[in-house]
Amino acid sequence: MSRQELLEILRNHLREARFQHVQRVESTAIELAKQNNVNVEKASIAGLIHDYAKQRPDTDFKMVIIKKKMDPELLKYGNAIWHGFVGAEMIKDELHVWDEDILNAVRHHTTGAALMSPLEQVIYMADYIEPGRQFDGVDKARKVTKASLTDGVAFQTKQTLQYLIENDRLVYPKTIETYNAWVAGHGGKDGK
Ligand code: DGI
Ligand code: FE
Ligand code: FE
Protein backbone atom coordinates (compact mmCIF):
# COMPACT_ATOMS: atom_id res chain seq x y z
CA MET A 1 0.00 0.00 0.00
CA SER A 2 1.33 3.45 -0.87
CA ARG A 3 1.56 6.29 1.65
CA GLN A 4 -1.23 8.03 -0.28
CA GLU A 5 -3.53 4.99 0.01
CA LEU A 6 -2.78 4.73 3.73
CA LEU A 7 -3.55 8.44 4.19
CA GLU A 8 -6.93 7.95 2.47
CA ILE A 9 -7.82 5.06 4.81
CA LEU A 10 -6.80 7.12 7.83
CA ARG A 11 -8.76 10.14 6.61
CA ASN A 12 -11.87 7.95 6.45
CA HIS A 13 -11.22 6.39 9.86
CA LEU A 14 -10.35 9.45 11.92
CA ARG A 15 -11.93 12.75 12.76
CA GLU A 16 -10.14 15.72 11.19
CA ALA A 17 -8.27 16.76 14.38
CA ARG A 18 -7.06 13.20 14.94
CA PHE A 19 -6.04 12.89 11.27
CA GLN A 20 -3.94 16.04 11.64
CA HIS A 21 -2.45 14.69 14.90
CA VAL A 22 -1.22 11.45 13.31
CA GLN A 23 0.44 13.39 10.49
CA ARG A 24 2.25 15.57 13.05
CA VAL A 25 3.28 12.43 14.94
CA GLU A 26 4.63 11.04 11.66
CA SER A 27 6.76 14.17 11.04
CA THR A 28 8.05 14.20 14.61
CA ALA A 29 8.76 10.45 14.48
CA ILE A 30 10.76 10.86 11.25
CA GLU A 31 12.80 13.63 12.86
CA LEU A 32 13.50 11.53 15.98
CA ALA A 33 14.26 8.48 13.81
CA LYS A 34 16.90 10.40 11.86
CA GLN A 35 18.51 11.65 15.08
CA ASN A 36 18.57 8.17 16.60
CA ASN A 37 19.46 5.90 13.65
CA VAL A 38 16.01 4.37 13.48
CA ASN A 39 14.44 3.15 10.22
CA VAL A 40 12.67 6.24 8.84
CA GLU A 41 10.08 4.36 6.77
CA LYS A 42 8.98 2.32 9.80
CA ALA A 43 8.81 5.51 11.87
CA SER A 44 6.61 7.08 9.21
CA ILE A 45 4.19 4.12 9.03
CA ALA A 46 4.03 3.62 12.80
CA GLY A 47 3.50 7.37 13.35
CA LEU A 48 0.61 7.42 10.89
CA ILE A 49 -1.16 4.30 12.19
CA HIS A 50 -0.50 4.54 15.95
CA ASP A 51 -4.03 5.90 16.67
CA TYR A 52 -5.77 3.94 13.86
CA ALA A 53 -8.29 2.43 16.31
CA LYS A 54 -8.79 5.49 18.52
CA GLN A 55 -12.30 6.23 17.29
CA ARG A 56 -13.72 2.70 17.33
CA PRO A 57 -16.68 1.98 19.63
CA ASP A 58 -15.98 0.07 22.85
CA THR A 59 -17.95 -2.92 21.55
CA ASP A 60 -15.44 -3.43 18.70
CA PHE A 61 -12.55 -3.60 21.17
CA LYS A 62 -14.40 -5.97 23.51
CA MET A 63 -15.21 -8.29 20.61
CA VAL A 64 -11.57 -8.48 19.52
CA ILE A 65 -10.35 -9.05 23.12
CA ILE A 66 -12.72 -12.01 23.45
CA LYS A 67 -12.31 -13.40 19.93
CA LYS A 68 -8.50 -13.30 20.08
CA LYS A 69 -8.43 -14.58 23.67
CA MET A 70 -6.43 -11.56 24.81
CA ASP A 71 -5.89 -11.01 28.57
CA PRO A 72 -9.42 -10.65 30.07
CA GLU A 73 -7.98 -8.05 32.50
CA LEU A 74 -8.02 -5.71 29.49
CA LEU A 75 -11.82 -5.59 29.74
CA LYS A 76 -11.51 -3.53 32.95
CA TYR A 77 -9.86 -0.69 31.05
CA GLY A 78 -11.10 1.57 28.29
CA ASN A 79 -10.26 3.24 25.01
CA ALA A 80 -7.03 4.80 26.36
CA ILE A 81 -5.52 1.32 26.83
CA TRP A 82 -7.41 -0.57 24.10
CA HIS A 83 -6.56 1.63 21.11
CA GLY A 84 -2.90 0.62 21.36
CA PHE A 85 -2.96 -3.02 22.48
CA VAL A 86 -6.15 -4.07 20.72
CA GLY A 87 -5.66 -1.52 17.94
CA ALA A 88 -2.51 -3.41 16.85
CA GLU A 89 -4.68 -6.51 16.23
CA MET A 90 -7.12 -4.47 14.13
CA ILE A 91 -4.18 -3.08 12.17
CA LYS A 92 -2.99 -6.61 11.36
CA ASP A 93 -6.45 -7.73 10.29
CA GLU A 94 -7.54 -4.62 8.43
CA LEU A 95 -4.37 -2.91 7.16
CA HIS A 96 -2.29 -6.10 6.83
CA VAL A 97 0.74 -4.63 8.55
CA TRP A 98 2.75 -7.53 9.93
CA ASP A 99 6.00 -5.89 11.02
CA GLU A 100 6.23 -6.71 14.75
CA ASP A 101 8.43 -3.70 15.50
CA ILE A 102 5.78 -1.40 14.01
CA LEU A 103 2.98 -3.31 15.78
CA ASN A 104 4.81 -3.10 19.12
CA ALA A 105 5.26 0.64 18.61
CA VAL A 106 1.47 0.86 18.26
CA ARG A 107 0.83 -1.50 21.21
CA HIS A 108 3.10 0.41 23.57
CA HIS A 109 2.60 4.00 22.41
CA THR A 110 0.35 4.89 25.39
CA THR A 111 1.77 2.85 28.29
CA GLY A 112 5.34 2.28 27.19
CA ALA A 113 6.94 -1.02 28.20
CA ALA A 114 9.92 -2.14 30.26
CA LEU A 115 11.71 -3.17 27.08
CA MET A 116 11.18 -0.86 24.12
CA SER A 117 13.02 -0.97 20.81
CA PRO A 118 14.38 2.36 19.51
CA LEU A 119 11.39 2.53 17.12
CA GLU A 120 8.96 2.03 20.03
CA GLN A 121 10.73 4.80 21.95
CA VAL A 122 10.50 7.12 18.92
CA ILE A 123 6.73 6.63 18.59
CA TYR A 124 6.13 6.88 22.36
CA MET A 125 7.95 10.23 22.37
CA ALA A 126 6.67 11.59 19.03
CA ASP A 127 3.08 11.13 20.25
CA TYR A 128 3.93 13.08 23.41
CA ILE A 129 5.85 16.02 21.94
CA GLU A 130 4.34 16.55 18.46
CA PRO A 131 3.97 20.30 17.80
CA GLY A 132 0.20 20.32 18.49
CA ARG A 133 0.62 19.16 22.10
CA GLN A 134 0.08 21.80 24.75
CA PHE A 135 0.49 20.93 28.39
CA ASP A 136 2.62 22.11 31.28
CA GLY A 137 6.07 20.69 30.76
CA VAL A 138 5.80 19.97 27.03
CA ASP A 139 8.69 22.33 26.20
CA LYS A 140 10.85 20.59 28.78
CA ALA A 141 9.81 17.23 27.30
CA ARG A 142 10.85 18.41 23.81
CA LYS A 143 14.21 19.65 25.07
CA VAL A 144 14.99 16.52 27.06
CA THR A 145 13.99 14.25 24.15
CA LYS A 146 16.11 16.16 21.65
CA ALA A 147 19.14 15.74 23.92
CA SER A 148 18.46 12.05 24.68
CA LEU A 149 15.64 9.80 23.48
CA THR A 150 15.90 7.53 26.53
CA ASP A 151 15.80 10.50 28.93
CA GLY A 152 12.66 11.60 27.10
CA VAL A 153 11.08 8.18 27.71
CA ALA A 154 11.87 8.41 31.43
CA PHE A 155 10.51 11.97 31.58
CA GLN A 156 7.19 11.12 29.93
CA THR A 157 6.78 7.95 32.00
CA LYS A 158 7.15 9.83 35.27
CA GLN A 159 4.85 12.67 34.20
CA THR A 160 2.14 10.27 33.02
CA LEU A 161 2.15 8.16 36.19
CA GLN A 162 2.02 11.34 38.28
CA TYR A 163 -0.94 12.58 36.20
CA LEU A 164 -2.81 9.28 36.56
CA ILE A 165 -2.34 9.21 40.32
CA GLU A 166 -3.33 12.86 40.75
CA ASN A 167 -6.55 12.12 38.86
CA ASP A 168 -7.38 8.83 40.61
CA ARG A 169 -7.17 6.93 37.32
CA LEU A 170 -6.79 3.19 36.96
CA VAL A 171 -3.11 2.46 36.23
CA TYR A 172 -2.52 -0.33 33.72
CA PRO A 173 0.17 -2.73 35.05
CA LYS A 174 2.34 -2.14 31.98
CA THR A 175 2.49 1.57 32.88
CA ILE A 176 3.96 0.60 36.26
CA GLU A 177 6.41 -1.80 34.61
CA THR A 178 7.53 1.08 32.38
CA TYR A 179 7.99 3.32 35.41
CA ASN A 180 9.99 0.66 37.29
CA ALA A 181 12.29 0.02 34.33
CA TRP A 182 12.76 3.57 33.03
CA VAL A 183 12.45 5.83 36.09
CA ALA A 184 13.01 3.87 39.32
CA GLY A 185 15.67 1.76 37.62
CA HIS A 186 17.68 4.78 36.45
CA GLY A 187 19.47 6.60 39.20
CA GLY A 188 16.72 6.30 41.78
CA LYS A 189 17.77 4.92 45.14
CA ASP A 190 16.51 1.44 44.19
CA GLY A 191 18.26 1.71 40.84
CA LYS A 192 21.21 -0.05 39.29
O1 DGI B 1 -4.09 8.70 21.78
P1 DGI B 1 -3.45 10.01 22.16
O2 DGI B 1 -4.43 10.96 22.80
O3 DGI B 1 -2.71 10.66 21.02
O4 DGI B 1 -2.32 9.73 23.26
P2 DGI B 1 -2.07 8.40 24.11
O5 DGI B 1 -2.34 7.19 23.34
O6 DGI B 1 -0.68 8.54 24.69
O7 DGI B 1 -3.15 8.48 25.27
C1 DGI B 1 -2.91 9.34 26.31
C2 DGI B 1 -3.91 9.09 27.41
O8 DGI B 1 -3.77 7.77 27.95
C3 DGI B 1 -3.65 10.06 28.54
O9 DGI B 1 -4.87 10.69 28.86
C4 DGI B 1 -3.18 9.20 29.66
C5 DGI B 1 -3.78 7.86 29.33
N1 DGI B 1 -3.03 6.74 29.94
C6 DGI B 1 -1.72 6.43 29.83
N2 DGI B 1 -1.41 5.38 30.62
C7 DGI B 1 -2.56 5.02 31.24
C8 DGI B 1 -3.60 5.88 30.80
N3 DGI B 1 -4.87 5.80 31.24
C9 DGI B 1 -5.15 4.87 32.16
N4 DGI B 1 -6.38 4.78 32.64
N5 DGI B 1 -4.20 4.00 32.63
C10 DGI B 1 -2.90 4.02 32.21
O10 DGI B 1 -2.07 3.23 32.69
FE1 FE C 1 -2.90 7.08 21.24
FE1 FE D 1 -1.62 9.77 19.43
mmCIF file of C-alpha atoms and ligand atoms in Angstrom:
data_model
loop_
_atom_site.group_PDB
_atom_site.id
_atom_site.type_symbol
_atom_site.label_atom_id
_atom_site.label_comp_id
_atom_site.label_asym_id
_atom_site.label_seq_id
_atom_site.Cartn_x
_atom_site.Cartn_y
_atom_site.Cartn_z
ATOM 1 C CA MET A 1 0.000 0.000 0.000
ATOM 2 C CA SER A 2 1.330 3.453 -0.875
ATOM 3 C CA ARG A 3 1.557 6.288 1.649
ATOM 4 C CA GLN A 4 -1.226 8.029 -0.280
ATOM 5 C CA GLU A 5 -3.530 4.995 0.012
ATOM 6 C CA LEU A 6 -2.776 4.732 3.731
ATOM 7 C CA LEU A 7 -3.549 8.440 4.194
ATOM 8 C CA GLU A 8 -6.930 7.949 2.475
ATOM 9 C CA ILE A 9 -7.815 5.056 4.806
ATOM 10 C CA LEU A 10 -6.805 7.120 7.835
ATOM 11 C CA ARG A 11 -8.756 10.139 6.611
ATOM 12 C CA ASN A 12 -11.866 7.954 6.453
ATOM 13 C CA HIS A 13 -11.225 6.388 9.864
ATOM 14 C CA LEU A 14 -10.349 9.447 11.920
ATOM 15 C CA ARG A 15 -11.933 12.751 12.757
ATOM 16 C CA GLU A 16 -10.135 15.723 11.185
ATOM 17 C CA ALA A 17 -8.274 16.764 14.382
ATOM 18 C CA ARG A 18 -7.061 13.203 14.939
ATOM 19 C CA PHE A 19 -6.042 12.886 11.266
ATOM 20 C CA GLN A 20 -3.939 16.041 11.640
ATOM 21 C CA HIS A 21 -2.450 14.689 14.898
ATOM 22 C CA VAL A 22 -1.223 11.445 13.313
ATOM 23 C CA GLN A 23 0.435 13.388 10.488
ATOM 24 C CA ARG A 24 2.252 15.569 13.048
ATOM 25 C CA VAL A 25 3.285 12.429 14.944
ATOM 26 C CA GLU A 26 4.631 11.040 11.656
ATOM 27 C CA SER A 27 6.763 14.166 11.039
ATOM 28 C CA THR A 28 8.054 14.202 14.613
ATOM 29 C CA ALA A 29 8.759 10.453 14.480
ATOM 30 C CA ILE A 30 10.756 10.864 11.245
ATOM 31 C CA GLU A 31 12.805 13.629 12.865
ATOM 32 C CA LEU A 32 13.495 11.529 15.980
ATOM 33 C CA ALA A 33 14.265 8.479 13.813
ATOM 34 C CA LYS A 34 16.904 10.397 11.862
ATOM 35 C CA GLN A 35 18.506 11.647 15.082
ATOM 36 C CA ASN A 36 18.572 8.165 16.599
ATOM 37 C CA ASN A 37 19.462 5.904 13.653
ATOM 38 C CA VAL A 38 16.013 4.366 13.479
ATOM 39 C CA ASN A 39 14.437 3.151 10.218
ATOM 40 C CA VAL A 40 12.672 6.239 8.842
ATOM 41 C CA GLU A 41 10.076 4.362 6.774
ATOM 42 C CA LYS A 42 8.978 2.322 9.796
ATOM 43 C CA ALA A 43 8.806 5.505 11.874
ATOM 44 C CA SER A 44 6.607 7.079 9.210
ATOM 45 C CA ILE A 45 4.195 4.119 9.027
ATOM 46 C CA ALA A 46 4.032 3.622 12.804
ATOM 47 C CA GLY A 47 3.500 7.367 13.354
ATOM 48 C CA LEU A 48 0.609 7.424 10.891
ATOM 49 C CA ILE A 49 -1.155 4.301 12.186
ATOM 50 C CA HIS A 50 -0.504 4.542 15.947
ATOM 51 C CA ASP A 51 -4.030 5.898 16.672
ATOM 52 C CA TYR A 52 -5.766 3.942 13.865
ATOM 53 C CA ALA A 53 -8.291 2.426 16.313
ATOM 54 C CA LYS A 54 -8.787 5.488 18.524
ATOM 55 C CA GLN A 55 -12.299 6.226 17.288
ATOM 56 C CA ARG A 56 -13.722 2.702 17.330
ATOM 57 C CA PRO A 57 -16.675 1.984 19.628
ATOM 58 C CA ASP A 58 -15.976 0.073 22.854
ATOM 59 C CA THR A 59 -17.954 -2.918 21.548
ATOM 60 C CA ASP A 60 -15.443 -3.427 18.702
ATOM 61 C CA PHE A 61 -12.546 -3.603 21.169
ATOM 62 C CA LYS A 62 -14.403 -5.970 23.514
ATOM 63 C CA MET A 63 -15.211 -8.288 20.613
ATOM 64 C CA VAL A 64 -11.566 -8.485 19.517
ATOM 65 C CA ILE A 65 -10.349 -9.049 23.116
ATOM 66 C CA ILE A 66 -12.719 -12.005 23.453
ATOM 67 C CA LYS A 67 -12.309 -13.404 19.934
ATOM 68 C CA LYS A 68 -8.503 -13.305 20.076
ATOM 69 C CA LYS A 69 -8.433 -14.583 23.671
ATOM 70 C CA MET A 70 -6.434 -11.556 24.813
ATOM 71 C CA ASP A 71 -5.891 -11.013 28.569
ATOM 72 C CA PRO A 72 -9.420 -10.655 30.067
ATOM 73 C CA GLU A 73 -7.984 -8.052 32.496
ATOM 74 C CA LEU A 74 -8.020 -5.713 29.494
ATOM 75 C CA LEU A 75 -11.820 -5.589 29.742
ATOM 76 C CA LYS A 76 -11.506 -3.529 32.951
ATOM 77 C CA TYR A 77 -9.856 -0.689 31.054
ATOM 78 C CA GLY A 78 -11.100 1.565 28.293
ATOM 79 C CA ASN A 79 -10.263 3.235 25.010
ATOM 80 C CA ALA A 80 -7.029 4.797 26.358
ATOM 81 C CA ILE A 81 -5.523 1.320 26.827
ATOM 82 C CA TRP A 82 -7.406 -0.570 24.099
ATOM 83 C CA HIS A 83 -6.564 1.633 21.110
ATOM 84 C CA GLY A 84 -2.904 0.619 21.364
ATOM 85 C CA PHE A 85 -2.957 -3.018 22.485
ATOM 86 C CA VAL A 86 -6.148 -4.068 20.720
ATOM 87 C CA GLY A 87 -5.656 -1.518 17.936
ATOM 88 C CA ALA A 88 -2.514 -3.406 16.852
ATOM 89 C CA GLU A 89 -4.678 -6.506 16.232
ATOM 90 C CA MET A 90 -7.117 -4.465 14.132
ATOM 91 C CA ILE A 91 -4.175 -3.078 12.168
ATOM 92 C CA LYS A 92 -2.986 -6.608 11.360
ATOM 93 C CA ASP A 93 -6.446 -7.735 10.294
ATOM 94 C CA GLU A 94 -7.538 -4.625 8.427
ATOM 95 C CA LEU A 95 -4.371 -2.909 7.160
ATOM 96 C CA HIS A 96 -2.291 -6.098 6.825
ATOM 97 C CA VAL A 97 0.738 -4.628 8.547
ATOM 98 C CA TRP A 98 2.746 -7.531 9.933
ATOM 99 C CA ASP A 99 6.003 -5.894 11.023
ATOM 100 C CA GLU A 100 6.226 -6.712 14.751
ATOM 101 C CA ASP A 101 8.432 -3.702 15.498
ATOM 102 C CA ILE A 102 5.779 -1.395 14.009
ATOM 103 C CA LEU A 103 2.980 -3.314 15.778
ATOM 104 C CA ASN A 104 4.814 -3.102 19.116
ATOM 105 C CA ALA A 105 5.261 0.636 18.612
ATOM 106 C CA VAL A 106 1.467 0.865 18.264
ATOM 107 C CA ARG A 107 0.825 -1.501 21.210
ATOM 108 C CA HIS A 108 3.097 0.414 23.566
ATOM 109 C CA HIS A 109 2.595 4.002 22.414
ATOM 110 C CA THR A 110 0.348 4.890 25.392
ATOM 111 C CA THR A 111 1.769 2.855 28.288
ATOM 112 C CA GLY A 112 5.338 2.281 27.195
ATOM 113 C CA ALA A 113 6.942 -1.024 28.197
ATOM 114 C CA ALA A 114 9.917 -2.143 30.262
ATOM 115 C CA LEU A 115 11.709 -3.173 27.078
ATOM 116 C CA MET A 116 11.181 -0.857 24.125
ATOM 117 C CA SER A 117 13.019 -0.966 20.807
ATOM 118 C CA PRO A 118 14.382 2.361 19.512
ATOM 119 C CA LEU A 119 11.388 2.534 17.116
ATOM 120 C CA GLU A 120 8.964 2.033 20.025
ATOM 121 C CA GLN A 121 10.728 4.804 21.952
ATOM 122 C CA VAL A 122 10.501 7.115 18.924
ATOM 123 C CA ILE A 123 6.728 6.632 18.585
ATOM 124 C CA TYR A 124 6.125 6.879 22.357
ATOM 125 C CA MET A 125 7.949 10.232 22.373
ATOM 126 C CA ALA A 126 6.666 11.593 19.030
ATOM 127 C CA ASP A 127 3.080 11.132 20.250
ATOM 128 C CA TYR A 128 3.930 13.077 23.411
ATOM 129 C CA ILE A 129 5.851 16.023 21.941
ATOM 130 C CA GLU A 130 4.343 16.554 18.456
ATOM 131 C CA PRO A 131 3.965 20.299 17.803
ATOM 132 C CA GLY A 132 0.196 20.319 18.487
ATOM 133 C CA ARG A 133 0.623 19.161 22.104
ATOM 134 C CA GLN A 134 0.075 21.804 24.755
ATOM 135 C CA PHE A 135 0.487 20.931 28.395
ATOM 136 C CA ASP A 136 2.620 22.108 31.277
ATOM 137 C CA GLY A 137 6.074 20.690 30.761
ATOM 138 C CA VAL A 138 5.805 19.972 27.031
ATOM 139 C CA ASP A 139 8.686 22.329 26.200
ATOM 140 C CA LYS A 140 10.848 20.595 28.782
ATOM 141 C CA ALA A 141 9.806 17.229 27.303
ATOM 142 C CA ARG A 142 10.849 18.407 23.807
ATOM 143 C CA LYS A 143 14.209 19.655 25.073
ATOM 144 C CA VAL A 144 14.993 16.516 27.063
ATOM 145 C CA THR A 145 13.991 14.247 24.150
ATOM 146 C CA LYS A 146 16.111 16.162 21.649
ATOM 147 C CA ALA A 147 19.135 15.739 23.925
ATOM 148 C CA SER A 148 18.457 12.055 24.676
ATOM 149 C CA LEU A 149 15.639 9.795 23.480
ATOM 150 C CA THR A 150 15.903 7.533 26.531
ATOM 151 C CA ASP A 151 15.804 10.502 28.933
ATOM 152 C CA GLY A 152 12.658 11.598 27.105
ATOM 153 C CA VAL A 153 11.084 8.183 27.707
ATOM 154 C CA ALA A 154 11.872 8.412 31.426
ATOM 155 C CA PHE A 155 10.513 11.965 31.585
ATOM 156 C CA GLN A 156 7.190 11.121 29.933
ATOM 157 C CA THR A 157 6.779 7.955 31.999
ATOM 158 C CA LYS A 158 7.152 9.828 35.275
ATOM 159 C CA GLN A 159 4.846 12.674 34.197
ATOM 160 C CA THR A 160 2.139 10.273 33.023
ATOM 161 C CA LEU A 161 2.154 8.165 36.188
ATOM 162 C CA GLN A 162 2.016 11.344 38.283
ATOM 163 C CA TYR A 163 -0.938 12.577 36.204
ATOM 164 C CA LEU A 164 -2.809 9.275 36.558
ATOM 165 C CA ILE A 165 -2.335 9.211 40.321
ATOM 166 C CA GLU A 166 -3.333 12.856 40.747
ATOM 167 C CA ASN A 167 -6.549 12.124 38.855
ATOM 168 C CA ASP A 168 -7.382 8.834 40.612
ATOM 169 C CA ARG A 169 -7.174 6.934 37.318
ATOM 170 C CA LEU A 170 -6.787 3.186 36.959
ATOM 171 C CA VAL A 171 -3.108 2.459 36.231
ATOM 172 C CA TYR A 172 -2.516 -0.334 33.716
ATOM 173 C CA PRO A 173 0.167 -2.726 35.054
ATOM 174 C CA LYS A 174 2.340 -2.135 31.977
ATOM 175 C CA THR A 175 2.488 1.565 32.879
ATOM 176 C CA ILE A 176 3.963 0.601 36.259
ATOM 177 C CA GLU A 177 6.412 -1.795 34.606
ATOM 178 C CA THR A 178 7.534 1.078 32.378
ATOM 179 C CA TYR A 179 7.991 3.320 35.411
ATOM 180 C CA ASN A 180 9.989 0.662 37.290
ATOM 181 C CA ALA A 181 12.288 0.021 34.332
ATOM 182 C CA TRP A 182 12.764 3.567 33.033
ATOM 183 C CA VAL A 183 12.449 5.828 36.085
ATOM 184 C CA ALA A 184 13.011 3.875 39.323
ATOM 185 C CA GLY A 185 15.673 1.760 37.618
ATOM 186 C CA HIS A 186 17.677 4.777 36.449
ATOM 187 C CA GLY A 187 19.472 6.600 39.198
ATOM 188 C CA GLY A 188 16.724 6.300 41.780
ATOM 189 C CA LYS A 189 17.765 4.920 45.142
ATOM 190 C CA ASP A 190 16.509 1.437 44.192
ATOM 191 C CA GLY A 191 18.257 1.705 40.843
ATOM 192 C CA LYS A 192 21.210 -0.050 39.291
HETATM 193 O O1 DGI B 1 -4.090 8.703 21.777
HETATM 194 P P1 DGI B 1 -3.446 10.010 22.156
HETATM 195 O O2 DGI B 1 -4.426 10.960 22.796
HETATM 196 O O3 DGI B 1 -2.712 10.658 21.022
HETATM 197 O O4 DGI B 1 -2.320 9.732 23.258
HETATM 198 P P2 DGI B 1 -2.066 8.398 24.112
HETATM 199 O O5 DGI B 1 -2.344 7.192 23.341
HETATM 200 O O6 DGI B 1 -0.685 8.535 24.686
HETATM 201 O O7 DGI B 1 -3.147 8.482 25.269
HETATM 202 C C1 DGI B 1 -2.908 9.341 26.315
HETATM 203 C C2 DGI B 1 -3.913 9.089 27.409
HETATM 204 O O8 DGI B 1 -3.770 7.769 27.948
HETATM 205 C C3 DGI B 1 -3.652 10.059 28.536
HETATM 206 O O9 DGI B 1 -4.872 10.694 28.864
HETATM 207 C C4 DGI B 1 -3.176 9.196 29.664
HETATM 208 C C5 DGI B 1 -3.779 7.863 29.331
HETATM 209 N N1 DGI B 1 -3.033 6.743 29.939
HETATM 210 C C6 DGI B 1 -1.723 6.427 29.834
HETATM 211 N N2 DGI B 1 -1.410 5.381 30.617
HETATM 212 C C7 DGI B 1 -2.560 5.015 31.238
HETATM 213 C C8 DGI B 1 -3.599 5.876 30.802
HETATM 214 N N3 DGI B 1 -4.868 5.801 31.241
HETATM 215 C C9 DGI B 1 -5.151 4.865 32.159
HETATM 216 N N4 DGI B 1 -6.377 4.778 32.640
HETATM 217 N N5 DGI B 1 -4.198 3.999 32.629
HETATM 218 C C10 DGI B 1 -2.898 4.022 32.212
HETATM 219 O O10 DGI B 1 -2.073 3.229 32.688
HETATM 220 FE FE FE B 2 -2.898 7.079 21.237
HETATM 221 FE FE FE B 3 -1.615 9.772 19.433
#
